[in-house]
Amino acid sequence: MKNNNKISNLFSFIILIFLFLSNPLKSKEINFKANEILSYEEGNIIIGKDNAEAIIDGEIEIFADKVTYNKKNEKLVAEGNVLVLDQINKIKINSNKINYNKIQNQLLSEGQTFFNIKDAYEIESYDVKYRINEEEIISNRKSNIKDEIGNKINLVSFKYFNKTQTLNGKEIEIEDNEKNKYF
């Protein structure tokens, strides 16, 4: 009887291992389109030039003049007239250069950057980090924000939480749509 229980437990354990191993880990795929696609280092470096697109599982779409993806470190660099569309959070980003880290699922812009959030807020800033999973937009540089009714906010640095639509910032100046100013 003890042997039957041991065999039954062993059999159950083997089935669990088989189910775990046969269910592959799901990783976000990056699909590329461009007028010219080059591959280097045995396919580990992919470069798309001229109307390049990188689409990440229907969540993020990146359009640029040039897109470079390194499969080893799972980092993508988009350069020249970059437009990023976050389909899930309804966010559009424009910049001249944006880095995407697939592992951390975050975007980092270099230089002047424009965000449009749900057609309700427009942000102009520099060197912005967008943590997609946490739905946070962060910049430690001078930034300007406008809302859909004409209020303007100027800040030295900010952290915007998309989920709660909350803004934290430093040295905040607000001008409402009636030209009233608050400091």
mmCIF file of C-alpha atoms in Angstrom:
data_model
loop_
_atom_site.group_PDB
_atom_site.id
_atom_site.type_symbol
_atom_site.label_atom_id
_atom_site.label_comp_id
_atom_site.label_asym_id
_atom_site.label_seq_id
_atom_site.Cartn_x
_atom_site.Cartn_y
_atom_site.Cartn_z
ATOM 1 C CA MET A 1 0.000 0.000 0.000
ATOM 2 C CA LYS A 2 2.842 2.391 0.847
ATOM 3 C CA ASN A 3 4.459 1.661 -2.507
ATOM 4 C CA ASN A 4 1.217 2.507 -4.328
ATOM 5 C CA ASN A 5 1.063 5.906 -2.550
ATOM 6 C CA LYS A 6 4.705 6.597 -3.375
ATOM 7 C CA ILE A 7 4.146 5.665 -7.014
ATOM 8 C CA SER A 8 0.982 7.772 -7.148
ATOM 9 C CA ASN A 9 2.798 10.778 -5.598
ATOM 10 C CA LEU A 10 5.751 10.334 -7.955
ATOM 11 C CA PHE A 11 3.409 10.084 -10.942
ATOM 12 C CA SER A 12 1.568 13.263 -9.850
ATOM 13 C CA PHE A 13 4.896 15.060 -9.403
ATOM 14 C CA ILE A 14 6.060 14.022 -12.883
ATOM 15 C CA ILE A 15 2.788 15.253 -14.422
ATOM 16 C CA LEU A 16 3.144 18.631 -12.657
ATOM 17 C CA ILE A 17 6.718 18.996 -13.906
ATOM 18 C CA PHE A 18 5.647 18.057 -17.421
ATOM 19 C CA LEU A 19 2.825 20.612 -17.379
ATOM 20 C CA PHE A 20 5.135 23.318 -16.036
ATOM 21 C CA LEU A 21 7.857 22.638 -18.594
ATOM 22 C CA SER A 22 5.496 22.228 -21.526
ATOM 23 C CA ASN A 23 3.913 25.627 -20.866
ATOM 24 C CA PRO A 24 6.514 27.986 -22.343
ATOM 25 C CA LEU A 25 7.141 31.336 -20.744
ATOM 26 C CA LYS A 26 5.368 33.993 -22.717
ATOM 27 C CA SER A 27 7.655 36.784 -23.830
ATOM 28 C CA LYS A 28 6.537 39.831 -25.747
ATOM 29 C CA GLU A 29 7.410 39.547 -29.420
ATOM 30 C CA ILE A 30 8.858 42.487 -31.324
ATOM 31 C CA ASN A 31 7.894 42.569 -34.990
ATOM 32 C CA PHE A 32 9.800 44.772 -37.433
ATOM 33 C CA LYS A 33 8.932 46.493 -40.678
ATOM 34 C CA ALA A 34 11.140 48.859 -42.659
ATOM 35 C CA ASN A 35 12.165 49.655 -46.203
ATOM 36 C CA GLU A 36 15.590 48.211 -45.369
ATOM 37 C CA ILE A 37 16.323 45.623 -42.660
ATOM 38 C CA LEU A 38 19.882 44.587 -41.799
ATOM 39 C CA SER A 39 21.061 41.816 -39.502
ATOM 40 C CA TYR A 40 24.443 41.611 -37.733
ATOM 41 C CA GLU A 41 26.215 39.367 -35.233
ATOM 42 C CA GLU A 42 24.425 36.177 -36.295
ATOM 43 C CA GLY A 43 21.015 37.844 -36.130
ATOM 44 C CA ASN A 44 21.466 39.304 -32.639
ATOM 45 C CA ILE A 45 21.478 42.901 -33.915
ATOM 46 C CA ILE A 46 18.604 43.962 -36.176
ATOM 47 C CA ILE A 47 18.535 47.390 -37.797
ATOM 48 C CA GLY A 48 15.516 48.768 -39.634
ATOM 49 C CA LYS A 49 16.046 51.882 -41.757
ATOM 50 C CA ASP A 50 13.698 54.185 -43.631
ATOM 51 C CA ASN A 51 10.113 54.091 -42.326
ATOM 52 C CA ALA A 52 11.038 51.655 -39.586
ATOM 53 C CA GLU A 53 8.402 50.172 -37.306
ATOM 54 C CA ALA A 54 8.696 48.008 -34.207
ATOM 55 C CA ILE A 55 5.459 46.573 -32.878
ATOM 56 C CA ILE A 56 5.427 44.913 -29.468
ATOM 57 C CA ASP A 57 2.523 42.444 -29.203
ATOM 58 C CA GLY A 58 -0.149 45.015 -30.063
ATOM 59 C CA GLU A 59 0.717 47.035 -26.956
ATOM 60 C CA ILE A 60 3.415 49.447 -28.106
ATOM 61 C CA GLU A 61 4.055 50.680 -31.644
ATOM 62 C CA ILE A 62 7.283 52.530 -32.413
ATOM 63 C CA PHE A 63 7.792 54.412 -35.681
ATOM 64 C CA ALA A 64 11.143 56.044 -36.545
ATOM 65 C CA ASP A 65 13.669 56.742 -39.266
ATOM 66 C CA LYS A 66 15.902 54.033 -37.787
ATOM 67 C CA VAL A 67 15.318 51.254 -35.260
ATOM 68 C CA THR A 68 18.111 49.116 -33.777
ATOM 69 C CA TYR A 69 17.303 46.053 -31.662
ATOM 70 C CA ASN A 70 19.826 44.032 -29.672
ATOM 71 C CA LYS A 71 18.399 40.564 -28.934
ATOM 72 C CA LYS A 72 21.054 39.785 -26.312
ATOM 73 C CA ASN A 73 20.242 42.639 -23.929
ATOM 74 C CA GLU A 74 16.685 43.080 -25.271
ATOM 75 C CA LYS A 75 17.072 46.810 -25.862
ATOM 76 C CA LEU A 76 15.714 48.790 -28.774
ATOM 77 C CA VAL A 77 16.851 52.246 -29.886
ATOM 78 C CA ALA A 78 14.579 54.335 -32.133
ATOM 79 C CA GLU A 79 16.130 57.399 -33.763
ATOM 80 C CA GLY A 80 14.869 60.245 -35.933
ATOM 81 C CA ASN A 81 11.253 61.443 -35.919
ATOM 82 C CA VAL A 82 10.237 58.903 -33.297
ATOM 83 C CA LEU A 83 6.563 58.307 -32.573
ATOM 84 C CA VAL A 84 5.548 55.824 -29.878
ATOM 85 C CA LEU A 85 1.940 54.748 -29.444
ATOM 86 C CA ASP A 86 0.955 52.997 -26.236
ATOM 87 C CA GLN A 87 -2.278 51.349 -27.370
ATOM 88 C CA ILE A 88 -3.313 50.217 -23.891
ATOM 89 C CA ASN A 89 -2.807 53.486 -21.976
ATOM 90 C CA LYS A 90 -3.683 55.789 -24.915
ATOM 91 C CA ILE A 91 -0.367 57.663 -24.776
ATOM 92 C CA LYS A 92 1.497 59.172 -27.752
ATOM 93 C CA ILE A 93 5.158 60.134 -27.448
ATOM 94 C CA ASN A 94 7.250 62.178 -29.893
ATOM 95 C CA SER A 95 11.018 62.587 -29.605
ATOM 96 C CA ASN A 96 14.157 62.396 -31.687
ATOM 97 C CA LYS A 97 15.538 59.391 -29.783
ATOM 98 C CA ILE A 98 13.861 56.826 -27.533
ATOM 99 C CA ASN A 99 15.327 53.734 -25.887
ATOM 100 C CA TYR A 100 13.043 50.801 -25.072
ATOM 101 C CA ASN A 101 14.104 48.226 -22.497
ATOM 102 C CA LYS A 102 12.053 45.083 -23.100
ATOM 103 C CA ILE A 103 13.024 43.444 -19.798
ATOM 104 C CA GLN A 104 12.016 46.445 -17.656
ATOM 105 C CA ASN A 105 9.233 47.414 -20.085
ATOM 106 C CA GLN A 106 10.174 51.072 -20.005
ATOM 107 C CA LEU A 107 10.930 53.862 -22.447
ATOM 108 C CA LEU A 108 13.589 56.514 -21.969
ATOM 109 C CA SER A 109 13.656 59.547 -24.237
ATOM 110 C CA GLU A 110 16.743 61.593 -24.944
ATOM 111 C CA GLY A 111 16.298 65.313 -25.518
ATOM 112 C CA GLN A 112 13.067 67.185 -26.099
ATOM 113 C CA THR A 113 10.001 64.977 -25.758
ATOM 114 C CA PHE A 114 6.271 65.499 -26.195
ATOM 115 C CA PHE A 115 3.593 63.331 -24.555
ATOM 116 C CA ASN A 116 -0.106 63.295 -25.324
ATOM 117 C CA ILE A 117 -2.069 61.417 -22.664
ATOM 118 C CA LYS A 118 -5.590 60.337 -23.646
ATOM 119 C CA ASP A 119 -5.995 63.618 -25.586
ATOM 120 C CA ALA A 120 -6.464 65.259 -22.164
ATOM 121 C CA TYR A 121 -2.900 66.279 -21.250
ATOM 122 C CA GLU A 122 0.074 67.460 -23.271
ATOM 123 C CA ILE A 123 3.521 67.323 -21.700
ATOM 124 C CA GLU A 124 6.656 68.944 -23.087
ATOM 125 C CA SER A 125 9.846 67.909 -21.316
ATOM 126 C CA TYR A 126 13.358 66.508 -21.744
ATOM 127 C CA ASP A 127 14.898 63.119 -20.966
ATOM 128 C CA VAL A 128 11.685 61.445 -19.855
ATOM 129 C CA LYS A 129 11.318 57.957 -18.378
ATOM 130 C CA TYR A 130 8.064 56.115 -18.991
ATOM 131 C CA ARG A 131 7.649 53.059 -16.783
ATOM 132 C CA ILE A 132 4.907 51.250 -18.703
ATOM 133 C CA ASN A 133 3.972 48.565 -16.157
ATOM 134 C CA GLU A 134 3.749 51.119 -13.345
ATOM 135 C CA GLU A 135 2.075 53.673 -15.644
ATOM 136 C CA GLU A 136 4.482 56.394 -14.453
ATOM 137 C CA ILE A 137 6.012 59.224 -16.459
ATOM 138 C CA ILE A 138 9.033 60.862 -14.829
ATOM 139 C CA SER A 139 11.348 63.741 -15.695
ATOM 140 C CA ASN A 140 13.923 65.627 -13.651
ATOM 141 C CA ARG A 141 14.024 68.446 -16.168
ATOM 142 C CA LYS A 142 11.964 71.593 -16.654
ATOM 143 C CA SER A 143 8.556 70.629 -18.048
ATOM 144 C CA ASN A 144 5.338 72.210 -19.280
ATOM 145 C CA ILE A 145 1.927 70.571 -19.036
ATOM 146 C CA LYS A 146 -1.372 71.685 -20.589
ATOM 147 C CA ASP A 147 -4.739 70.128 -19.987
ATOM 148 C CA GLU A 148 -7.728 69.918 -22.307
ATOM 149 C CA ILE A 149 -9.434 73.017 -20.831
ATOM 150 C CA GLY A 150 -6.409 75.310 -21.168
ATOM 151 C CA ASN A 151 -4.754 75.174 -17.745
ATOM 152 C CA LYS A 152 -0.943 75.360 -17.869
ATOM 153 C CA ILE A 153 1.528 73.926 -15.374
ATOM 154 C CA ASN A 154 5.259 74.654 -15.352
ATOM 155 C CA LEU A 155 7.514 72.531 -13.150
ATOM 156 C CA VAL A 156 11.196 71.850 -12.594
ATOM 157 C CA SER A 157 10.638 68.084 -12.322
ATOM 158 C CA PHE A 158 7.620 65.809 -12.147
ATOM 159 C CA LYS A 159 6.206 62.346 -11.701
ATOM 160 C CA TYR A 160 2.838 61.607 -13.317
ATOM 161 C CA PHE A 161 0.790 58.553 -12.309
ATOM 162 C CA ASN A 162 -1.454 57.651 -15.226
ATOM 163 C CA LYS A 163 -3.592 55.166 -13.298
ATOM 164 C CA THR A 164 -4.742 57.778 -10.759
ATOM 165 C CA GLN A 165 -4.078 60.832 -12.975
ATOM 166 C CA THR A 166 -1.995 62.330 -10.171
ATOM 167 C CA LEU A 167 0.885 64.747 -10.694
ATOM 168 C CA ASN A 168 3.753 65.330 -8.245
ATOM 169 C CA GLY A 169 6.271 68.040 -9.000
ATOM 170 C CA LYS A 170 8.771 70.588 -7.761
ATOM 171 C CA GLU A 171 8.633 74.367 -8.102
ATOM 172 C CA ILE A 172 5.126 74.285 -9.542
ATOM 173 C CA GLU A 173 3.584 77.306 -11.279
ATOM 174 C CA ILE A 174 -0.022 77.026 -12.430
ATOM 175 C CA GLU A 175 -1.874 79.346 -14.770
ATOM 176 C CA ASP A 176 -5.533 78.434 -15.093
ATOM 177 C CA ASN A 177 -7.635 79.018 -18.193
ATOM 178 C CA GLU A 178 -8.740 82.390 -16.766
ATOM 179 C CA LYS A 179 -5.079 83.564 -16.483
ATOM 180 C CA ASN A 180 -5.003 83.277 -12.658
ATOM 181 C CA LYS A 181 -1.525 82.296 -11.443
ATOM 182 C CA TYR A 182 -0.642 80.047 -8.504
ATOM 183 C CA PHE A 183 2.785 79.220 -7.097
#
